[in-house]
């Protein structure tokens, strides 16, 4: 069964004297354990789509279901990771990554230990008592990843999480996030403007049109790229052909402006 189902989702934004259609008639299903990337022209509605799936905003029409239940509000079943880490500067890394558990009343010695275990797993075991400004950008995003995983969400929403990082850090983090997600058997949706990243990380790529976003095409990535770590996938002989295909399709959309 699909973990996430979108049916005829539409989103309109209203202001006093205008109306913007951000999403138009999107239907799709994402299975448990799948890694799906969403790409499309800038401003087409990608972040809006993730906000809808997170339950932060609601569709104007259509339905979004997680595990068969309509999403009405944000729940711990969905984790969110953004370009900016939004770590609180006045809290230590440990306090930051356990804050969600604390607000949900789920912070126990056991969940605290598990959070510190995850922190260690992502190479930040010695940073628990540090403050965010003592960490590099890459380390902060790793801490944000740990924070997202501590509440054990079923679905991970990643909105351009690597785009503020330098290239080398981004490549390393792609591998780390990919293997962490696979190891914990999570389902993930990644929004990115980096075609290479989408090909290297995902099982499927959903290409959206200009605003209002509609699904233009779905690319199914072949096993040899899907199963490789992103860095290896980027160096795989099949990678370039896929890159060209997705590039051309995206380019033809950009030219329609
Ligand atoms: P993307 O992430 O693909 O760059 P967004 O989802 O952020 O695009 O935005 C899609 C469109 O919806 C844009 O035209 C944006 O201005 C509009 N939009 C997004 N959020 C709001 C909002 N809260 N109120 C009004 N318009 C919005
Ligand atoms: Mg966006």
Coordinates of C-alpha atoms and ligand atoms in Angstrom, one line a residue:
X1 CA 0.0 0.0 0.0
X2 CA 1.1 3.5 -0.7
X3 CA 2.3 5.4 2.4
X4 CA 1.4 8.8 0.9
X5 CA -1.5 9.4 -1.5
X6 CA -2.3 12.7 -3.2
X7 CA -5.6 13.0 -5.0
X8 CA -6.4 15.9 -7.2
X9 CA -4.7 18.3 -4.9
X10 CA -5.1 22.0 -5.6
X11 CA -3.8 25.0 -3.7
X12 CA -4.8 28.6 -4.2
X13 CA -3.4 31.5 -2.2
X14 CA -5.7 34.4 -1.7
X15 CA -4.7 37.9 -0.8
X16 CA -7.0 41.0 -0.5
X17 CA -6.9 41.7 -4.2
X18 CA -5.3 38.7 -5.9
X19 CA -5.3 35.0 -6.2
X20 CA -2.4 32.7 -6.9
X21 CA -2.9 29.1 -8.0
X22 CA 0.2 27.3 -6.7
X23 CA -0.8 23.7 -7.2
X24 CA -3.2 22.4 -9.8
X25 CA -4.6 18.9 -9.9
X26 CA -1.7 16.8 -8.6
X27 CA -2.3 13.1 -8.0
X28 CA 0.4 10.7 -7.1
X29 CA 1.3 7.9 -4.7
X30 CA 4.5 7.2 -2.8
X31 CA 5.3 3.8 -1.5
X32 CA 6.9 2.9 1.8
X33 CA 10.7 3.0 1.6
X34 CA 10.7 5.0 -1.6
X35 CA 12.9 8.0 -2.2
X36 CA 11.3 10.5 -4.5
X37 CA 12.7 13.8 -5.7
X38 CA 10.6 16.7 -6.9
X39 CA 12.2 19.1 -9.4
X40 CA 10.7 22.0 -11.4
X41 CA 11.2 25.6 -12.3
X42 CA 11.9 28.1 -9.5
X43 CA 8.6 29.3 -7.9
X44 CA 6.5 26.6 -9.4
X45 CA 5.1 25.3 -6.1
X46 CA 7.6 22.7 -4.8
X47 CA 7.8 24.1 -1.3
X48 CA 4.1 24.6 -1.2
X49 CA 3.6 20.9 -2.1
X50 CA 5.8 19.9 0.9
X51 CA 4.0 22.3 3.2
X52 CA 0.7 20.7 2.2
X53 CA 2.1 17.2 2.8
X54 CA 3.5 18.3 6.2
X55 CA 0.0 19.5 7.2
X56 CA 1.2 23.0 7.9
X57 CA -1.2 24.3 5.2
X58 CA -4.3 22.7 3.7
X59 CA -5.3 22.0 0.1
X60 CA -8.0 24.2 -1.4
X61 CA -9.4 21.0 -2.9
X62 CA -8.4 17.3 -3.1
X63 CA -7.0 15.1 -0.4
X64 CA -3.6 14.0 1.0
X65 CA -3.5 10.8 3.0
X66 CA -0.7 9.4 5.1
X67 CA -1.1 5.7 5.8
X68 CA -4.7 6.0 4.6
X69 CA -5.6 8.8 7.0
X70 CA -6.2 12.4 5.8
X71 CA -3.5 14.8 6.9
X72 CA -5.2 17.5 8.9
X73 CA -2.3 19.1 10.9
X74 CA 1.4 18.6 11.4
X75 CA 2.2 15.3 13.2
X76 CA 5.4 13.7 14.5
X77 CA 4.9 11.1 11.7
X78 CA 6.3 13.6 9.3
X79 CA 9.7 15.1 9.6
X80 CA 10.8 18.3 7.9
X81 CA 14.3 19.5 6.9
X82 CA 14.9 22.8 5.2
X83 CA 17.7 24.7 3.6
X84 CA 18.2 26.6 6.8
X85 CA 18.8 24.4 9.9
X86 CA 16.7 26.5 12.3
X87 CA 18.7 25.3 15.3
X88 CA 18.1 27.5 18.3
X89 CA 21.4 29.3 19.0
X90 CA 20.8 29.5 22.7
X91 CA 20.4 25.7 23.1
X92 CA 23.1 23.1 22.9
X93 CA 23.1 20.5 20.1
X94 CA 21.7 17.9 22.5
X95 CA 18.9 20.3 23.7
X96 CA 18.1 21.2 20.1
X97 CA 17.8 17.6 18.9
X98 CA 15.7 16.6 21.9
X99 CA 13.4 19.6 21.8
X100 CA 10.8 18.0 19.7
X101 CA 10.6 15.0 22.0
X102 CA 10.4 17.4 25.0
X103 CA 7.5 19.4 23.6
X104 CA 5.7 16.1 22.8
X105 CA 6.2 15.0 26.4
X106 CA 8.3 12.0 25.1
X107 CA 11.7 12.9 26.4
X108 CA 12.7 10.0 28.6
X109 CA 16.2 8.6 29.5
X110 CA 15.6 6.0 26.7
X111 CA 14.7 8.5 24.0
X112 CA 17.5 10.8 25.1
X113 CA 20.0 8.0 24.7
X114 CA 18.6 7.1 21.3
X115 CA 19.0 10.8 20.2
X116 CA 22.6 10.8 21.3
X117 CA 23.1 7.4 19.6
X118 CA 21.8 9.0 16.3
X119 CA 24.1 12.0 16.9
X120 CA 27.0 9.7 17.2
X121 CA 26.0 7.8 14.2
X122 CA 26.1 11.0 12.1
X123 CA 29.6 11.8 13.4
X124 CA 28.6 14.5 16.0
X125 CA 28.9 12.4 19.1
X126 CA 31.5 14.8 20.6
X127 CA 29.3 17.9 19.8
X128 CA 26.4 17.3 22.1
X129 CA 27.3 20.1 24.5
X130 CA 28.3 22.5 21.8
X131 CA 26.2 25.4 20.6
X132 CA 25.1 25.7 16.9
X133 CA 27.5 28.6 16.2
X134 CA 30.4 26.4 17.1
X135 CA 29.6 24.0 14.3
X136 CA 30.2 24.3 10.5
X137 CA 27.3 24.5 8.0
X138 CA 27.6 20.8 7.2
X139 CA 27.6 19.8 10.9
X140 CA 24.5 21.9 11.5
X141 CA 22.6 20.2 8.7
X142 CA 23.7 16.9 10.2
X143 CA 22.3 18.0 13.6
X144 CA 19.1 19.1 11.8
X145 CA 18.9 15.6 10.3
X146 CA 19.3 14.0 13.7
X147 CA 16.6 16.3 15.1
X148 CA 14.3 15.2 12.4
X149 CA 15.0 11.5 13.1
X150 CA 14.7 11.6 16.9
X151 CA 10.8 11.5 16.8
X152 CA 11.1 8.5 14.4
X153 CA 8.9 9.9 11.6
X154 CA 7.5 7.7 8.8
X155 CA 7.9 10.3 6.1
X156 CA 10.8 12.7 5.7
X157 CA 10.3 15.9 3.7
X158 CA 13.6 17.5 2.6
X159 CA 13.3 21.0 1.1
X160 CA 16.6 21.8 -0.6
X161 CA 18.5 20.7 2.5
X162 CA 22.0 20.9 0.8
X163 CA 21.6 24.0 -1.3
X164 CA 23.3 26.4 1.2
X165 CA 26.4 24.2 1.5
X166 CA 29.6 24.2 -0.4
X167 CA 29.9 21.6 -3.1
X168 CA 32.2 19.1 -1.3
X169 CA 30.1 19.2 1.9
X170 CA 27.0 18.8 -0.1
X171 CA 28.3 15.6 -1.9
X172 CA 29.4 14.2 1.5
X173 CA 26.1 14.9 3.1
X174 CA 24.1 13.4 0.1
X175 CA 25.9 10.1 0.8
X176 CA 25.3 10.4 4.6
X177 CA 21.6 11.4 4.3
X178 CA 21.0 8.7 1.7
X179 CA 22.6 5.9 3.7
X180 CA 20.9 7.0 7.0
X181 CA 17.5 7.1 5.3
X182 CA 18.0 3.6 3.8
X183 CA 19.4 2.2 7.0
X184 CA 16.4 3.5 8.9
X185 CA 14.0 2.4 6.1
X186 CA 12.4 5.8 5.8
X187 CA 10.3 7.2 3.0
X188 CA 11.6 10.5 1.7
X189 CA 10.6 13.3 -0.6
X190 CA 13.4 15.6 -1.6
X191 CA 12.9 19.0 -3.3
X192 CA 16.0 20.1 -5.2
X193 CA 17.0 22.3 -8.1
X194 CA 20.1 20.1 -8.6
X195 CA 19.3 17.5 -11.4
X196 CA 22.4 15.5 -10.5
X197 CA 21.3 15.3 -6.9
X198 CA 17.8 14.1 -7.9
X199 CA 19.2 11.4 -10.1
X200 CA 21.9 10.3 -7.6
X201 CA 19.6 10.1 -4.6
X202 CA 16.2 8.9 -5.8
X203 CA 14.2 6.0 -7.0
X204 CA 11.8 8.3 -8.9
X205 CA 11.9 12.0 -10.0
X206 CA 8.7 13.9 -10.4
X207 CA 9.1 16.8 -12.7
X208 CA 6.7 19.7 -12.1
X209 CA 5.5 22.4 -14.6
X210 CA 5.6 26.1 -14.2
X211 CA 3.2 27.5 -11.6
X212 CA 0.6 26.3 -11.1
X213 CA 2.5 23.1 -10.5
X214 CA 1.3 20.0 -12.3
X215 CA 3.1 16.7 -12.9
X216 CA 4.7 16.8 -16.3
X217 CA 6.7 13.6 -16.2
X218 CA 7.9 10.9 -13.9
X219 CA 11.4 9.5 -14.4
X220 CA 12.0 6.0 -13.0
X221 CA 15.7 5.7 -12.1
X222 CA 17.3 2.4 -13.0
X223 CA 18.6 0.0 -10.4
X224 CA 22.3 0.5 -11.1
X225 CA 21.9 4.2 -10.1
X226 CA 19.3 3.7 -7.4
X227 CA 21.3 1.2 -5.5
X228 CA 24.6 3.1 -5.6
X229 CA 25.6 5.7 -3.0
X230 CA 24.9 9.2 -4.6
X231 CA 28.6 9.9 -5.1
X232 CA 29.1 6.6 -6.9
X233 CA 25.9 7.2 -8.9
X234 CA 27.3 10.5 -10.1
X235 CA 30.3 8.7 -11.4
X236 CA 28.4 5.8 -13.0
X237 CA 28.5 5.5 -16.8
X238 CA 24.7 5.7 -17.0
X239 CA 24.5 8.9 -15.1
X240 CA 25.3 11.3 -17.9
X241 CA 22.6 10.0 -20.2
X242 CA 20.0 10.5 -17.5
X243 CA 21.3 13.9 -16.7
X244 CA 20.9 15.0 -20.3
X245 CA 17.3 13.6 -20.5
X246 CA 16.2 15.4 -17.3
X247 CA 18.1 18.5 -18.2
X248 CA 16.4 18.7 -21.7
X249 CA 13.0 18.3 -20.2
X250 CA 13.5 20.9 -17.6
X251 CA 15.2 23.3 -20.1
X252 CA 12.2 23.0 -22.4
X253 CA 10.0 24.1 -19.5
X254 CA 12.3 27.1 -18.6
X255 CA 12.0 28.2 -22.3
X256 CA 8.2 28.4 -22.0
X257 CA 8.5 31.5 -19.7
Ligands
LIG1 P1 9.1 26.8 -5.2 O1 9.4 26.1 -3.9 O2 8.9 25.8 -6.3 O3 10.2 27.7 -5.6 P2 6.8 27.9 -3.8 O4 6.1 26.7 -3.4 O5 7.6 28.5 -2.7 O6 7.8 27.6 -5.0 O7 5.8 29.0 -4.3 C1 4.9 28.8 -5.4 C2 4.1 30.0 -5.7 O8 3.1 30.2 -4.6 C3 4.9 31.3 -5.8 O9 4.3 32.1 -6.8 C4 4.7 31.9 -4.4 O10 4.8 33.3 -4.5 C5 3.3 31.5 -4.0 N1 3.2 31.4 -2.6 C6 3.8 30.5 -1.8 N2 3.4 30.6 -0.5 C7 2.5 31.6 -0.5 C8 1.7 32.2 0.5 N3 1.8 31.8 1.8 N4 0.8 33.2 0.2 C9 0.8 33.6 -1.1 N5 1.5 33.1 -2.1 C10 2.3 32.1 -1.8
LIG2 MG1 11.0 26.3 -2.6

